[in-house]
Each structure stands twice: as structure tokens, then as C-alpha cells.
XYZ file of C-alpha atoms in Angstrom:
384
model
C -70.425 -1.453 -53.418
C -68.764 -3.391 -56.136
C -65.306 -2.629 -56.607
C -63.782 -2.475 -59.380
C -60.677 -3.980 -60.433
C -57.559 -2.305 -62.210
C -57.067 -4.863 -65.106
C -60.593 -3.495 -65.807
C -59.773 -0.173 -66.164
C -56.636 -1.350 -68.337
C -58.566 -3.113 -70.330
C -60.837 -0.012 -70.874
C -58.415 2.029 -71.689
C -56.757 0.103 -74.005
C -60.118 -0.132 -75.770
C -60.699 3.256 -75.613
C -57.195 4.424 -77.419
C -56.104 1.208 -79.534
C -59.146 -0.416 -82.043
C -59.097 3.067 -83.336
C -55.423 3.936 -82.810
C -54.822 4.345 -86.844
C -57.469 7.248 -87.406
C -57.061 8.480 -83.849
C -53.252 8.793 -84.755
C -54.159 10.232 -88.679
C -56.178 12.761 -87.037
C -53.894 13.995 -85.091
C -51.094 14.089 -87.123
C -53.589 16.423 -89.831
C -54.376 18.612 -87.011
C -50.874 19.111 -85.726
C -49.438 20.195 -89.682
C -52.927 22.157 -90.108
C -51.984 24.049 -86.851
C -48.671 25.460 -88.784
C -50.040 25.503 -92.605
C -49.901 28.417 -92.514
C -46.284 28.900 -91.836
C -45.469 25.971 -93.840
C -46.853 27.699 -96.921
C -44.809 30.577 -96.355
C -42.383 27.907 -95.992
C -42.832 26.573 -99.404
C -44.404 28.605 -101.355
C -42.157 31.835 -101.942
C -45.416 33.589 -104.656
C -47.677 33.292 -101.328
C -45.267 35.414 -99.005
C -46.169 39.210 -98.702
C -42.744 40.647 -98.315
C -42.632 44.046 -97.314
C -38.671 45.477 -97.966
C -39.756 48.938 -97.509
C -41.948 49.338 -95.408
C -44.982 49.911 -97.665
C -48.286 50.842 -96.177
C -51.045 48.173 -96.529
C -53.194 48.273 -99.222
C -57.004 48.721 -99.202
C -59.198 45.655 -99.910
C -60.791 47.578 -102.618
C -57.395 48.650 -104.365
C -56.755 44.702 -104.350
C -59.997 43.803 -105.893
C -59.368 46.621 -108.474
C -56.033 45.557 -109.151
C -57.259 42.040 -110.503
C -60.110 43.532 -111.902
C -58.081 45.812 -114.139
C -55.283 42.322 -115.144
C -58.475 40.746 -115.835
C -61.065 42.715 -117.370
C -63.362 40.248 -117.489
C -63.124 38.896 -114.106
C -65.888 38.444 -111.468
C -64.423 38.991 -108.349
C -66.797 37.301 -105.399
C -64.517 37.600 -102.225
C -60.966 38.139 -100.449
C -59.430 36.860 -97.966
C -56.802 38.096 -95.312
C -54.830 35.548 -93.418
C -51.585 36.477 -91.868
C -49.532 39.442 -92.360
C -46.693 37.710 -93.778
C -49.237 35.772 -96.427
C -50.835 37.705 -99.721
C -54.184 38.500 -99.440
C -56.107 35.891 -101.934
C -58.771 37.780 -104.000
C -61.321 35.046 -105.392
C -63.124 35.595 -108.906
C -64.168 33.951 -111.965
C -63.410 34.145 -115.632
C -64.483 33.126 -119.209
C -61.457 30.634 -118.699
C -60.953 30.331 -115.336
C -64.224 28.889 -113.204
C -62.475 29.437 -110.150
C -58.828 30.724 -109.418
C -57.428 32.801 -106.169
C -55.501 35.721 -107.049
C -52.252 36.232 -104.561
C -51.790 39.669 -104.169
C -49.370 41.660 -102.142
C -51.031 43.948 -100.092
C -48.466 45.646 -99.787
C -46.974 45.827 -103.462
C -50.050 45.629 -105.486
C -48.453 43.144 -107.064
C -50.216 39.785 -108.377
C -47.672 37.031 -107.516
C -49.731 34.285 -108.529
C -52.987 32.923 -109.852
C -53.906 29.282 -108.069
C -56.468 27.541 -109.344
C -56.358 24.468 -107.331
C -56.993 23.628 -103.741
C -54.433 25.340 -101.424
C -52.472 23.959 -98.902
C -53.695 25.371 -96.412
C -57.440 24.599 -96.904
C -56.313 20.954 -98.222
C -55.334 20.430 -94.603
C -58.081 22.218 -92.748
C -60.456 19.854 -94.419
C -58.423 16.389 -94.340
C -58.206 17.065 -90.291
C -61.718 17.963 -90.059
C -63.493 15.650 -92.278
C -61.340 13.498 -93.770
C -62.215 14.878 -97.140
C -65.674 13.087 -97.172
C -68.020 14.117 -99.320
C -70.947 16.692 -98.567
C -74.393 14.984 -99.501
C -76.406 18.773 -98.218
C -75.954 19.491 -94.986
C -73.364 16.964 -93.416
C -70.342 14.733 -93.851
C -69.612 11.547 -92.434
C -65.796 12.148 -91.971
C -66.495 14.912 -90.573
C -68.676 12.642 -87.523
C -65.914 10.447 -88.209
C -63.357 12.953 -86.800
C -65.275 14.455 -83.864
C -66.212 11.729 -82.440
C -62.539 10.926 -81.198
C -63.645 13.468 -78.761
C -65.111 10.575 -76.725
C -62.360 8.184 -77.343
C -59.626 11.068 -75.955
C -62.689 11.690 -73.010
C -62.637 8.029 -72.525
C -58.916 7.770 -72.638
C -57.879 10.694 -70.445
C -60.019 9.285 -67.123
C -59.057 5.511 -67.287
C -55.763 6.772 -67.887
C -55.952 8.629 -64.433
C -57.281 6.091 -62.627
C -54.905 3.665 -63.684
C -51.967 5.921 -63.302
C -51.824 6.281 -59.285
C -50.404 9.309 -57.948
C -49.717 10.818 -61.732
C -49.176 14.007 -60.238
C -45.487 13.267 -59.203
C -44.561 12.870 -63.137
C -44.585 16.848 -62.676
C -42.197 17.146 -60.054
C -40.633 13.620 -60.461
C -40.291 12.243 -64.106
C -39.250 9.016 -64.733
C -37.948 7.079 -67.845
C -35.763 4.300 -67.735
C -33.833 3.594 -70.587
C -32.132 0.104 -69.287
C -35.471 -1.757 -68.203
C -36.131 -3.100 -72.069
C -38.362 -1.979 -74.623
C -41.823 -2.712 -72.815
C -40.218 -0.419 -69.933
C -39.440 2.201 -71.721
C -42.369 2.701 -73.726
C -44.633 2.441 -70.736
C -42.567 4.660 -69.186
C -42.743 7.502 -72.119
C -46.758 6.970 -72.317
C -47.300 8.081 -69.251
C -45.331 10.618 -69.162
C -46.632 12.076 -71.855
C -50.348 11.715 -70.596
C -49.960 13.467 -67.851
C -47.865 16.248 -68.973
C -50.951 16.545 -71.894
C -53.924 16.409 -69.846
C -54.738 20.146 -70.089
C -54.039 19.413 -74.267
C -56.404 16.317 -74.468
C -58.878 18.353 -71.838
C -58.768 21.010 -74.692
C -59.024 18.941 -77.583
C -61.928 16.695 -76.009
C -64.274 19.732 -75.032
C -63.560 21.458 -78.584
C -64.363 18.100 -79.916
C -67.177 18.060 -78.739
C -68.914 21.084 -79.426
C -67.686 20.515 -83.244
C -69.957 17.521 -82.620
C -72.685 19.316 -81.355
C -72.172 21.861 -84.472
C -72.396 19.025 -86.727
C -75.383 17.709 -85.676
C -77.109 21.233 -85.401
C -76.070 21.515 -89.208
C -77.754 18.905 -89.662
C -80.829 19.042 -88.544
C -80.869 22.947 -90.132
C -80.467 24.601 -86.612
C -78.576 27.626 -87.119
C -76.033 29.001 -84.772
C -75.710 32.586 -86.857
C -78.814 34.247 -88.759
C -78.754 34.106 -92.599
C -77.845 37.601 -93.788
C -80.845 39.335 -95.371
C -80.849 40.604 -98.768
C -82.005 44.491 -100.068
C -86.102 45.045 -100.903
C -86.014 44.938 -104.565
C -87.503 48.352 -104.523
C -84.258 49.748 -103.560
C -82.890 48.475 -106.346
C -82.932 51.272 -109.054
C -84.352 49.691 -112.145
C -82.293 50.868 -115.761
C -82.745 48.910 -118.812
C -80.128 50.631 -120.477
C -77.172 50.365 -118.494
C -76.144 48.006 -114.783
C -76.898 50.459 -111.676
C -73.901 51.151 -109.575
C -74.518 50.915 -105.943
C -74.842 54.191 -104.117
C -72.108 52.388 -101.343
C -68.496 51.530 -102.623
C -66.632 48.425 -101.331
C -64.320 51.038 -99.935
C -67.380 53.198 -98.168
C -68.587 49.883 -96.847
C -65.124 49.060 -95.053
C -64.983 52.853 -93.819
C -68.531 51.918 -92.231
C -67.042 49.307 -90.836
C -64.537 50.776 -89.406
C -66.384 53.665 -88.026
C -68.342 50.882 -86.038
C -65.694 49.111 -84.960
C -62.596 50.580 -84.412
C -60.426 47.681 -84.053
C -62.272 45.931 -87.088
C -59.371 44.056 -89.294
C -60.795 42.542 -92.388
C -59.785 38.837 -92.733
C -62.653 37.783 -95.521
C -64.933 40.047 -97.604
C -68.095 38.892 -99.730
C -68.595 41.161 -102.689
C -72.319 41.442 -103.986
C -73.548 38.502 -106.435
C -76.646 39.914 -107.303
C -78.583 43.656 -107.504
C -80.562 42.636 -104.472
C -76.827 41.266 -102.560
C -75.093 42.645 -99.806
C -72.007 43.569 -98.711
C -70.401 40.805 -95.901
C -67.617 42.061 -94.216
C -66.426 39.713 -91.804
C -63.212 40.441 -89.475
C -61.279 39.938 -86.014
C -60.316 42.748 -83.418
C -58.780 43.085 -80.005
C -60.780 40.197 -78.181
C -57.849 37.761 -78.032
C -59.669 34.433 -77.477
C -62.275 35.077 -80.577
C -61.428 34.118 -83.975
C -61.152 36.130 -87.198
C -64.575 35.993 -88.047
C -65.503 37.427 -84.587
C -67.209 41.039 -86.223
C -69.760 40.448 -89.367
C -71.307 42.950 -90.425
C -73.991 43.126 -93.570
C -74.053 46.707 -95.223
C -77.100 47.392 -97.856
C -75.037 48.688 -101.316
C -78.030 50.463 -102.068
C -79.107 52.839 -98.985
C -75.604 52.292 -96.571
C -77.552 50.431 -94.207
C -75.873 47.903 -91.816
C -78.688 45.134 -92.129
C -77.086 42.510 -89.331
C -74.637 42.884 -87.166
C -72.858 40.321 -84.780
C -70.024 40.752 -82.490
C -68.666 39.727 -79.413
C -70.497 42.086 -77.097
C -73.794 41.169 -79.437
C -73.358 37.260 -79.112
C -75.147 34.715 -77.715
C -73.724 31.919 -75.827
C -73.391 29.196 -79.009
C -72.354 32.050 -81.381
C -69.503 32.779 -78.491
C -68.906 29.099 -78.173
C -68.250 28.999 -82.194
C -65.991 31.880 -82.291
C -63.934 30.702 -79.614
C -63.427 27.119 -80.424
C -61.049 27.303 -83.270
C -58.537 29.200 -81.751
C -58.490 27.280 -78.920
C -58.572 23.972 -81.570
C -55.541 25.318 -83.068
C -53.773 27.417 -81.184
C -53.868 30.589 -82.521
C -54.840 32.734 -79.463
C -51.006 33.691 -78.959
C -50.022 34.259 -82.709
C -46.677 31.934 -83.398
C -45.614 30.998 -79.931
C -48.620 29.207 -79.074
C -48.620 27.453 -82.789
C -45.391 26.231 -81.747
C -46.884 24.624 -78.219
C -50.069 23.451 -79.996
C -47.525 22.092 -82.466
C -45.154 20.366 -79.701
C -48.005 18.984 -77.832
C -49.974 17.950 -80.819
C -46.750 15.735 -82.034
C -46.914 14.097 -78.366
C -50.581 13.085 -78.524
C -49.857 11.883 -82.433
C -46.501 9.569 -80.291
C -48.771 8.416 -77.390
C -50.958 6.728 -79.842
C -48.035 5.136 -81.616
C -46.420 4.270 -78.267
C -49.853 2.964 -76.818
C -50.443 0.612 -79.849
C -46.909 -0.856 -79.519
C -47.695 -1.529 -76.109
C -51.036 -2.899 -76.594
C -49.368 -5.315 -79.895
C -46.627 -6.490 -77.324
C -49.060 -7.133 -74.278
C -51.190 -8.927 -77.437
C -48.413 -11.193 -78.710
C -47.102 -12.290 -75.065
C -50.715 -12.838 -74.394
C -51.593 -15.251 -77.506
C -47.604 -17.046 -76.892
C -48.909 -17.745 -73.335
C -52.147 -19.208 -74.315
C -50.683 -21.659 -76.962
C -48.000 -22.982 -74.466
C -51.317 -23.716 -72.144
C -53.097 -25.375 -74.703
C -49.920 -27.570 -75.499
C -49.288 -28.224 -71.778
C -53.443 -29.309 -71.217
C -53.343 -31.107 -74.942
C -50.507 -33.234 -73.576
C -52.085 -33.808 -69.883
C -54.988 -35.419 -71.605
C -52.853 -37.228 -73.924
């Protein structure tokens, strides 16, 4: 059996982390402030908190929508979404003036704090980490390949890391860092330790990776993970030339439906009819702690109070549990707060270890190009 050498594993993994070290490193960074942009916008943004002084009960999702509806008369309202508790709920519409704008409003209050019209921080972030804010030509985005492919170089970096790192178990027990060794020293010394302290991290990060990969490519090729939701017969659509038919289901009988079928059902992002022949999507989290907030979806006919589809975690199949459980995993949001904060910590390590293994890999460069010039000087003047 041929054996194989250390330097070659070096090598490897310096090939593996550095020729890509800038977007490895970007990425990173993007996913670490994503992970908290939420808190950072309640940070910043005072007209996006939903304070609460007295202790107000929450407001319906329909009461919200009718609450913009009646500042704007002549608004089309097309969805809301629920993030956090501490956030306003953002009701999306449309307007003679306005072709898109998010309403903040207090569910709590009533009150509209603010009308944003532009990109929000929070989903300017989501979509710089995840695809680099490439275009989508259809169905797929470079950047977004771009970004999930780093899955292999963390894959690829995380084993030749091991195998060069003998015995990195006693870093656990033992840690080591020697501050009066030099520079090289000392940033050797903090690599490592900060590999193997985040091998369950870049374990996590790889195999969501991954499957975001897989995703992509399924989007692609126009393989779908979820069914399309179906749309109502257009004979159940009561025909009036006079006057617009009003649906025999309210938005507020929809979300009582919902309730009624799931019990722990939380809205987090509602899709109002478009059309006479739409539907109702209410889409929401529960009690299954690993799932995300799009774990229940259920599609209610306005017209006859039919649920149409319904998906859920006890209805899933294994890719629809797969994509339900990947982002919360991604980003750390299984825990609420306290596990932000670790994805956070541990995020801002990984983000380091690429800094700390390109300085490395530069030093280890330079020393290696000085060395070969003093050669060539030494054999230029043998011959001479």
C-alpha cells in the first residue's frame, strides 16, 4: 500500500481552504450577521420593534391587514409576515403609488410604524449569504452554486485538517497557545485550536451545505420538493357582473380553520388570494423544535372552506423534512437567542480561521519563494 506522506496532506489542505479563502471568508462573515439580523434590526431600527408597555393582547392577522387596508384605501394587500415577537408584523400590498412597500405594524398596537419600500435588512442579508445577490435567469442562480459549493471546500478542509492534526483530541482537555514562540507560532497555534473546537460547527455547516446544493440543483432541473398548491374549479366561483363576489371564507375563518387543525399552529407568513379562482396559504411553525417556521402549510378554498393541501411534519416526506429542518440548523435558530449567540460565536471563529489560515499559507509562501531565490543565486554563482 502506498503511503502517503504528511506534506501531502498539508498541501491539500491548504488547497482546500486558501485559493478560495476570500469568498470562503465573505461567506461566512454574511452568514454569521444574517444569523443575528434579526436582532440587529431591532437593534437599529427603533419603527421595526413591536413594543408591548402594557401588555396588549396580540392582534389578529386579519385586524392587521384591515388596518392598512383602511390607511390605504386603495391598497392591495398580497401577504404578511410574522417574524419574531419583538419585530412588527410586515403586511405586504400594492398601491396606485407604491408598486411594492411593507407595512410595519404593531401587532400589538395596531399601529403602522412605518411604510418600507426598499429591501430590508434582514432579507438584504439572507440573500448576499446565500447567493451573493446573483441574478435569477428562471430557475437558478450562479451565486447561489457559488455559495454552496464551499460545502466541499469546508468537507475537504475538516478531514485533511484531522489527519494532519495528530491526536487533536487533547486540544479539548489540553489547549495550547503560545504567545512567545513568534507570529508563525501563534497563529498556527490559534488555527488549530479553533478547528477542533469547530468540528461539530463545520460538520453542520458542510452537511446543510450540501443539501442546499442538492436543492439547487433539484430547482433546477424543475424537481419539486413541495406540491404546487391547487387553485378553486372556476365553477365555485359565483359569477356577478354587477358587483366582485366576496368569498364565503374570511381571512379570519381561514386562520380559525387553521387553528382548529392544528392547535399549536403560529402564523409566521400568510398569502392572501390574487385572483377569484386563488387560495388562501397559510403557512406557520408549532411545537416541533427542530422544524422551521414554515413547518405547517395549509391551502383553504375561499369559496367552499375546503383545506385543498395540507403538509406538516407528521405528513412529510423525507426531502420535505430535510428542507424544513435545514435552516434552523443553518442558522441557529432551534434554541431562540441563546443558540443565535453560539451560531454567532462559532460563526466569527470559522470567518478568523480563514483569515488566520491565509496568513499562514502567505508566510509559508513568502519564506518559500525567499528560499528558492537564494538557491538560484547560490547554483547561478556555482556555474559561474
Amino acid at each position: 500500500m502506498v503511503k502517503v506522506s504528511n506534506r501531502f496532506w498539508f498541501q491539500l489542505h491548504g488547497w482546500f481552504s486558501l485559493p478560495v479563502w476570500l469568498l470562503f471568508c465573505f461567506v461566512c462573515v454574511s452568514g454569521t450577521i444574517a444569523v443575528v439580523s434579526h436582532e440587529l434590526t431591532w437593534l437599529t431600527n427603533p419603527l421595526a420593534r413591536a413594543d408591548n408597555p402594557h401588555n396588549l393582547p396580540t392582534k389578529s392577522v386579519a385586524e392587521l391587514v384591515a388596518i392598512v387596508e383602511q390607511a390605504y384605501p386603495t391598497a392591495d394587500v398580497g401577504s404578511v409576515i410574522a417574524l419574531e415577537s419583538y419585530l412588527a408584523n410586515s403586511v405586504i400590498f400594492t398601491d396606485s403609488d407604491k408598486p411594492y412597500a411593507i407595512a410595519y405594524v404593531n401587532q400589538y398596537t395596531g399601529e403602522i410604524q412605518q411604510i418600507n419600500q426598499d429591501m430590508t435588512f434582514i432579507n438584504f442579508m439572507r440573500s448576499l449569504h446565500s447567493w451573493l445577490l446573483f441574478p435569477w435567469p428562471g430557475n437558478y442562480s450562479i451565486g447561489y452554486y457559488l455559495v454552496n459549493s464551499m460545502a466541499f471546500v469546508m468537507l475537504g478542509a475538516l478531514v485533511t485538517g484531522l489527519i494532519i492534526y495528530k491526536n487533536f483530541w487533547r486540544a479539548f482537555l489540553q489547549p495550547k497557545i503560545r504567545t512567545n514562540q513568534g507570529k508563525k507560532t501563534l497563529l498556527s497555534d490559534l488555527h488549530r485550536l479553533a478547528g477542533v473546537w469547530s468540528i461539530w460547527f463545520l460538520m453542520l455547516m458542510t452537511a446543510t451545505g450540501l443539501w442546499y446544493l442538492v436543492q439547487a440543483v433539484m430547482w433546477h432541473n424543475d424537481i419539486d420538493i413541495e406540491p404546487h398548491a391547487p387553485i378553486a374549479d372556476i365553477s365555485q366561483v359565483p359569477f356577478n357582473i354587477t358587483e366582485k363576489p366576496q368569498p364565503l371564507v374570511s381571512l379570519d375563518g381561514a386562520l380559525l380553520m387553521a387553528t382548529q387543525r392544528f392547535a399549536d399552529f403560529k402564523p409566521s407568513y400568510i398569502m392572501l388570494p390574487e385572483h377569484q379562482r386563488d387560495t388562501y396559504k397559510l403557512v406557520g411553525s408549532g411545537d416541533y423544535v427542530f422544524y422551521d417556521q414554515y413547518a405547517y402549510n395549509l391551502v383553504i378554498n375561499p369559496w367552499t372552506g375546503e383545506i385543498e393541501q395540507e403538509i406538516s411534519p407528521a405528513n412529510m416526506n423525507t426531502l420535505q423534512t430535510i428542507m424544513h429542518i435545514a435552516d434552523p440548523l443553518h442558522y441557529g435558530t432551534v434554541g431562540g437567542i441563546w443558540t443565535k449567540l453560539i451560531w454567532l460565536v462559532f460563526g466569527l471563529i470559522l470567518s478568523g480561521m480563514s483569515i488566520t489560515g491565509f496568513l499562514m499559507w502567505g508566510s509559508r509562501t513568502v519564506r518559500a519563494a525567499k528560499t528558492s531565490d537564494v538557491t538560484d543565486k547560490q547554483l547561478s554563482a556555482g556555474i559561474n
